[in-house]
Short mmCIF file of C-alpha atoms in Angstrom, two decimals:
data_model
loop_
_atom_site.label_atom_id
_atom_site.label_comp_id
_atom_site.label_asym_id
_atom_site.label_seq_id
_atom_site.Cartn_x
_atom_site.Cartn_y
_atom_site.Cartn_z
CA MET A 1 -130.70 3.79 82.35
CA THR A 2 -127.64 1.64 83.29
CA PHE A 3 -125.26 3.34 85.24
CA ILE A 4 -121.69 3.09 83.81
CA LYS A 5 -118.88 4.89 85.41
CA THR A 6 -117.16 6.43 82.30
CA THR A 7 -114.72 8.28 84.74
CA GLU A 8 -113.37 4.75 85.41
CA SER A 9 -113.21 3.53 81.83
CA CYS A 10 -109.83 2.57 80.35
CA SER A 11 -107.79 5.50 78.82
CA ASN A 12 -107.84 6.27 75.12
CA PHE A 13 -103.97 6.09 75.42
CA ASP A 14 -101.89 3.18 76.17
CA SER A 15 -98.18 2.36 76.93
CA LEU A 16 -97.93 5.84 78.54
CA GLU A 17 -94.38 4.82 80.18
CA ASN A 18 -93.09 4.47 76.63
CA SER A 19 -94.21 7.86 75.41
CA SER A 20 -91.79 10.67 75.26
CA ILE A 21 -92.59 14.00 77.31
CA ALA A 22 -93.52 15.95 74.51
CA GLU A 23 -96.03 13.12 73.51
CA LEU A 24 -97.60 13.03 77.04
CA LEU A 25 -97.83 16.81 77.36
CA SER A 26 -99.62 17.04 73.69
CA ASN A 27 -101.81 14.20 74.48
CA ILE A 28 -103.03 15.43 78.03
CA ASN A 29 -103.61 18.76 76.35
CA LYS A 30 -105.64 16.99 73.51
CA GLU A 31 -107.89 15.52 76.22
CA ASP A 32 -108.27 18.70 78.19
CA GLN A 33 -109.49 20.51 75.11
CA THR A 34 -112.70 18.42 75.13
CA VAL A 35 -113.62 19.57 78.70
CA ALA A 36 -114.99 23.03 77.96
CA LEU A 37 -117.21 21.66 75.24
CA SER A 38 -118.46 19.12 77.79
CA VAL A 39 -119.21 21.85 80.10
CA GLN A 40 -120.90 23.96 77.42
CA LYS A 41 -123.59 21.18 76.84
CA GLN A 42 -124.59 21.65 80.42
CA ILE A 43 -125.25 25.26 80.52
CA PRO A 44 -128.99 24.80 80.76
CA ALA A 45 -128.63 22.62 83.68
CA ILE A 46 -126.13 25.06 85.27
CA GLU A 47 -128.35 27.91 84.58
CA LYS A 48 -131.19 26.20 86.58
CA LEU A 49 -128.90 25.50 89.50
CA VAL A 50 -127.65 29.17 89.60
CA THR A 51 -130.91 30.60 89.42
CA LYS A 52 -132.25 28.68 92.49
CA ALA A 53 -128.88 29.35 94.30
CA VAL A 54 -129.39 33.19 93.64
CA GLU A 55 -132.83 32.93 94.80
CA CYS A 56 -131.73 31.35 97.97
CA LEU A 57 -128.80 33.72 98.62
CA LYS A 58 -131.13 36.64 98.09
CA LYS A 59 -133.39 35.36 100.87
CA GLY A 60 -130.46 35.47 103.38
CA GLY A 61 -129.35 31.69 102.64
CA ARG A 62 -125.93 30.45 102.13
CA LEU A 63 -124.21 28.04 99.65
CA PHE A 64 -122.53 24.91 100.72
CA TYR A 65 -120.26 22.57 98.65
CA ILE A 66 -119.88 19.19 100.08
CA GLY A 67 -117.16 16.76 98.60
CA ALA A 68 -114.45 14.41 99.26
CA GLY A 69 -110.66 14.09 97.78
CA THR A 70 -110.32 16.41 94.93
CA SER A 71 -113.73 17.36 94.20
CA GLY A 72 -113.92 18.42 98.29
CA ARG A 73 -110.81 20.62 97.67
CA LEU A 74 -112.07 22.18 94.62
CA GLY A 75 -115.18 23.34 96.52
CA VAL A 76 -112.91 24.49 99.47
CA VAL A 77 -110.73 26.45 97.02
CA ASP A 78 -113.80 28.21 95.36
CA ALA A 79 -115.59 29.07 98.53
CA SER A 80 -112.43 30.45 100.30
CA GLU A 81 -111.92 32.76 97.16
CA CYS A 82 -115.43 34.33 97.27
CA PRO A 83 -114.55 36.75 100.22
CA PRO A 84 -111.39 38.15 99.08
CA THR A 85 -112.74 38.36 95.44
CA PHE A 86 -116.31 39.72 96.14
CA GLY A 87 -115.96 41.17 99.79
CA VAL A 88 -118.83 38.96 100.81
CA PRO A 89 -118.89 37.40 104.65
CA ALA A 90 -116.81 34.47 105.10
CA ASP A 91 -119.80 32.35 105.93
CA LEU A 92 -121.77 32.95 102.55
CA VAL A 93 -120.04 30.47 100.62
CA ASN A 94 -118.85 27.35 102.37
CA GLY A 95 -116.74 24.42 101.41
CA LEU A 96 -117.09 21.11 103.40
CA ILE A 97 -114.59 18.24 102.78
CA ALA A 98 -115.01 14.60 103.96
CA GLY A 99 -112.34 14.25 106.71
CA GLY A 100 -112.31 17.99 107.83
CA ASP A 101 -109.67 20.48 107.08
CA ALA A 102 -106.71 18.05 107.55
CA ALA A 103 -108.11 16.24 104.23
CA ILE A 104 -107.36 19.44 102.32
CA ARG A 105 -103.69 18.42 102.47
CA GLN A 106 -103.64 14.75 103.10
CA ALA A 107 -106.21 12.11 102.35
CA VAL A 108 -108.08 10.86 105.25
CA GLU A 109 -108.70 7.09 105.03
CA ASN A 110 -112.39 6.13 104.57
CA ALA A 111 -113.56 9.59 105.26
CA GLU A 112 -115.71 9.60 102.10
CA ASP A 113 -117.38 6.24 102.99
CA ASP A 114 -119.40 7.54 105.94
CA GLU A 115 -123.09 8.60 104.49
CA ASN A 116 -124.06 10.41 107.85
CA GLN A 117 -120.88 12.66 108.18
CA ALA A 118 -121.93 15.34 105.67
CA TRP A 119 -125.01 15.97 107.48
CA LYS A 120 -123.44 16.29 110.83
CA ASP A 121 -120.94 18.68 109.22
CA LEU A 122 -123.88 20.68 107.68
CA GLU A 123 -125.58 20.75 111.07
CA ASN A 124 -122.62 22.44 112.67
CA TYR A 125 -123.60 25.48 110.55
CA THR A 126 -127.18 25.33 111.69
CA ILE A 127 -128.23 24.98 107.87
CA ASN A 128 -131.76 25.71 107.12
CA GLU A 129 -134.44 25.92 104.28
CA ASN A 130 -133.01 29.05 102.90
CA ASP A 131 -129.46 27.46 102.27
CA PHE A 132 -128.23 25.63 98.91
CA VAL A 133 -126.23 22.43 99.17
CA ILE A 134 -124.10 21.51 96.09
CA GLY A 135 -122.41 17.92 95.98
CA ILE A 136 -119.27 17.46 94.08
CA ALA A 137 -118.27 14.12 92.96
CA ALA A 138 -116.73 13.05 89.80
CA SER A 139 -118.04 9.46 90.38
CA GLY A 140 -121.49 10.36 91.41
CA THR A 141 -121.43 7.74 93.96
CA THR A 142 -119.35 9.18 96.85
CA PRO A 143 -121.41 7.99 100.12
CA TYR A 144 -120.59 11.24 101.88
CA VAL A 145 -122.01 13.45 99.13
CA LEU A 146 -124.97 11.21 98.47
CA GLY A 147 -126.07 11.13 102.30
CA GLY A 148 -125.54 14.96 102.66
CA LEU A 149 -127.77 15.53 99.71
CA ARG A 150 -130.30 12.84 100.86
CA GLN A 151 -130.70 14.35 104.52
CA SER A 152 -130.89 17.89 102.80
CA ASN A 153 -133.77 16.83 100.49
CA MET A 154 -135.53 15.33 103.54
CA ARG A 155 -135.45 18.78 105.32
CA GLN A 156 -136.62 20.91 102.10
CA ILE A 157 -133.19 22.13 101.57
CA ASN A 158 -132.42 22.86 97.92
CA THR A 159 -129.79 20.69 96.41
CA GLY A 160 -127.68 20.36 93.57
CA CYS A 161 -124.46 18.60 92.23
CA ILE A 162 -121.53 18.68 89.71
CA VAL A 163 -120.91 15.03 88.68
CA CYS A 164 -119.25 13.39 85.47
CA ASN A 165 -121.22 10.23 85.15
CA GLU A 166 -124.64 9.91 83.59
CA GLY A 167 -127.53 8.49 85.77
CA SER A 168 -125.38 8.46 88.91
CA PRO A 169 -127.05 8.04 92.41
CA ILE A 170 -126.10 11.47 93.26
CA ALA A 171 -127.30 13.03 89.97
CA LEU A 172 -130.36 11.37 90.54
CA GLU A 173 -130.76 12.58 94.13
CA ALA A 174 -129.86 16.14 93.57
CA LYS A 175 -132.92 18.59 92.61
CA PHE A 176 -130.65 20.52 90.33
CA PRO A 177 -127.95 18.17 88.90
CA VAL A 178 -125.14 19.08 86.69
CA VAL A 179 -123.65 16.22 84.83
CA VAL A 180 -120.56 17.04 82.72
CA VAL A 181 -119.57 13.62 81.08
CA VAL A 182 -115.95 14.12 80.13
CA GLY A 183 -115.30 10.28 79.23
CA PRO A 184 -112.05 8.27 80.25
CA GLU A 185 -109.20 9.91 81.90
CA PHE A 186 -105.73 10.06 80.30
CA VAL A 187 -104.54 8.14 83.27
CA THR A 188 -107.41 5.45 83.72
CA GLY A 189 -109.41 6.54 86.66
CA SER A 190 -107.54 9.73 87.64
CA SER A 191 -110.50 11.90 88.00
CA ARG A 192 -108.33 14.91 89.40
CA MET A 193 -107.63 15.47 85.59
CA LYS A 194 -110.61 15.84 83.09
CA ALA A 195 -113.41 15.47 85.63
CA GLY A 196 -111.55 17.89 88.09
CA THR A 197 -111.05 20.44 85.48
CA ALA A 198 -114.73 20.14 84.47
CA GLN A 199 -115.78 20.57 88.16
CA LYS A 200 -113.33 23.58 88.55
CA LEU A 201 -115.04 25.19 85.51
CA VAL A 202 -118.40 24.79 86.65
CA LEU A 203 -117.71 26.06 90.10
CA ASN A 204 -116.20 29.17 88.61
CA MET A 205 -119.47 29.76 86.55
CA ILE A 206 -121.54 29.17 89.72
CA SER A 207 -119.87 31.43 92.24
CA THR A 208 -118.99 34.29 89.62
CA THR A 209 -122.38 34.45 88.15
CA ALA A 210 -124.10 34.23 91.52
CA MET A 211 -121.79 37.10 92.94
CA ILE A 212 -122.60 39.36 89.82
CA GLN A 213 -126.31 38.78 90.29
CA LEU A 214 -125.89 39.75 93.98
CA GLY A 215 -124.39 43.16 92.83
CA ARG A 216 -120.89 42.22 93.81
CA VAL A 217 -119.29 43.29 90.50
CA LYS A 218 -119.78 46.81 88.78
CA GLY A 219 -119.18 46.85 84.98
CA ASN A 220 -116.55 44.19 85.05
CA LYS A 221 -114.48 45.25 88.11
CA MET A 222 -114.26 43.68 91.56
CA VAL A 223 -115.32 46.64 93.34
CA ASP A 224 -115.66 45.01 96.84
CA MET A 225 -112.60 42.96 96.61
CA GLN A 226 -110.50 42.88 99.98
CA LEU A 227 -107.29 44.92 99.65
CA SER A 228 -105.10 42.19 101.19
CA ASN A 229 -101.72 42.98 99.44
CA GLU A 230 -99.89 45.63 97.42
CA LYS A 231 -101.19 44.27 93.99
CA LEU A 232 -104.84 44.47 94.89
CA VAL A 233 -104.20 48.04 96.46
CA ASN A 234 -102.79 49.04 93.02
CA ARG A 235 -105.55 47.46 91.10
CA GLY A 236 -108.00 49.32 93.37
CA VAL A 237 -106.17 52.54 92.67
CA ASN A 238 -106.43 52.00 88.94
CA MET A 239 -110.20 51.27 89.12
CA ILE A 240 -110.83 54.42 91.08
CA ILE A 241 -108.72 56.34 88.73
CA SER A 242 -110.82 54.89 85.52
CA GLU A 243 -114.19 55.52 87.22
CA ILE A 244 -113.67 59.09 88.56
CA ASN A 245 -110.87 60.37 86.83
CA VAL A 246 -108.47 61.53 89.83
CA SER A 247 -104.94 61.22 90.45
CA ALA A 248 -103.24 58.15 91.64
CA GLU A 249 -102.48 59.96 94.93
CA VAL A 250 -106.10 61.05 95.47
CA ALA A 251 -107.28 57.59 94.39
CA LEU A 252 -105.13 55.92 97.11
CA GLN A 253 -106.19 58.18 99.75
CA LEU A 254 -109.82 57.46 98.93
CA LEU A 255 -109.20 53.81 98.98
CA GLN A 256 -107.48 53.76 102.17
CA SER A 257 -109.99 55.88 104.02
CA GLN A 258 -112.91 54.26 102.54
CA GLY A 259 -111.81 50.46 102.35
CA SER A 260 -113.04 49.49 99.09
CA VAL A 261 -113.32 50.69 95.40
CA ARG A 262 -116.99 50.95 95.71
CA LYS A 263 -117.16 53.05 98.85
CA ALA A 264 -114.37 54.97 97.65
CA VAL A 265 -116.15 56.00 94.37
CA GLU A 266 -119.42 56.56 96.08
CA TYR A 267 -117.85 58.80 98.72
CA PHE A 268 -116.20 60.96 96.21
CA GLN A 269 -119.37 61.06 94.07
CA ASN A 270 -121.56 62.06 97.03
CA ASN A 271 -119.03 64.91 98.11
CA ASN A 272 -118.01 66.66 94.98
#
C-alpha cells in the first residue's frame, strides 16, 4: 500500500479569503459533519484497543497517551479529566507531550523530531508490561510517537494509536491501531481541525468506556467525581436525592461527610 498523507491533501475549498463569514462557518461545519461518520467506521478497531486497555488496567496497569502538538495536547486534556470525572488516581491515565508541559501552551521547536525522547519520558514513570501506550498523531509519522511505540513494543508493552492516514508508519507499528481517515482539512494541512476533532472523539470513547468498565459509573452517573466546586456539589446532592430519596439537607450532609456520591449512598444504605 502506498502511503499518502490525506491530511496534507489540498482542501476541497479554495479562495477562502474571498468567502463571507457565513460561508466560512457553513463550510467548516459541513466538513465537521463528516468526522463522526469516519469515527463510526473505526468502532471495531476502537473496541479491540479498549478491550486490551481495560485488561491492562484491571491488572494494575496504567494508560499513557503520547503525542506532539495538537495531538499531544488532546491526550493531556483527556488524561487530566479522568481524576475529577471518575475519581481515579492521578497517575492512572497519563498524557505525555513532546517538549514537556511547556509545549501545552506554546510550540517547542523540533521537540517532535526526537525519536528517542518519548521512551525517556515513559521511563520516568517506570513503565512496565502491565501498562498500555497509545500514540496520537494525525499524520501517523511523528518521530516522537513512532519511537515511543517502537521502544514499547520491544519491551512487550501493549501499544495502540489514533492516526488519520491509512498505512502510516505509526499505524503499522501499533498493535492496536485506530485509523480515522477524515480527508483534506478545510485549511490545507491544518490537522487541528477535522483530524483533531476525530482524535478527541476517539479519546472520549476510550477513556469513558474504560472507566465504565472499571466500575467508575453507576447507572449513568459519575458517582466517584471529585467535588471540586459548587456546581459539582449540587450535582452530587441531586444524584443522592435521586438514588435514596432523602432531603437536600440530608444529602448534602452525607456528601460532605463521606466525600463522594458512591460512599454517601453506600453509607446511608448500610445504616438505615
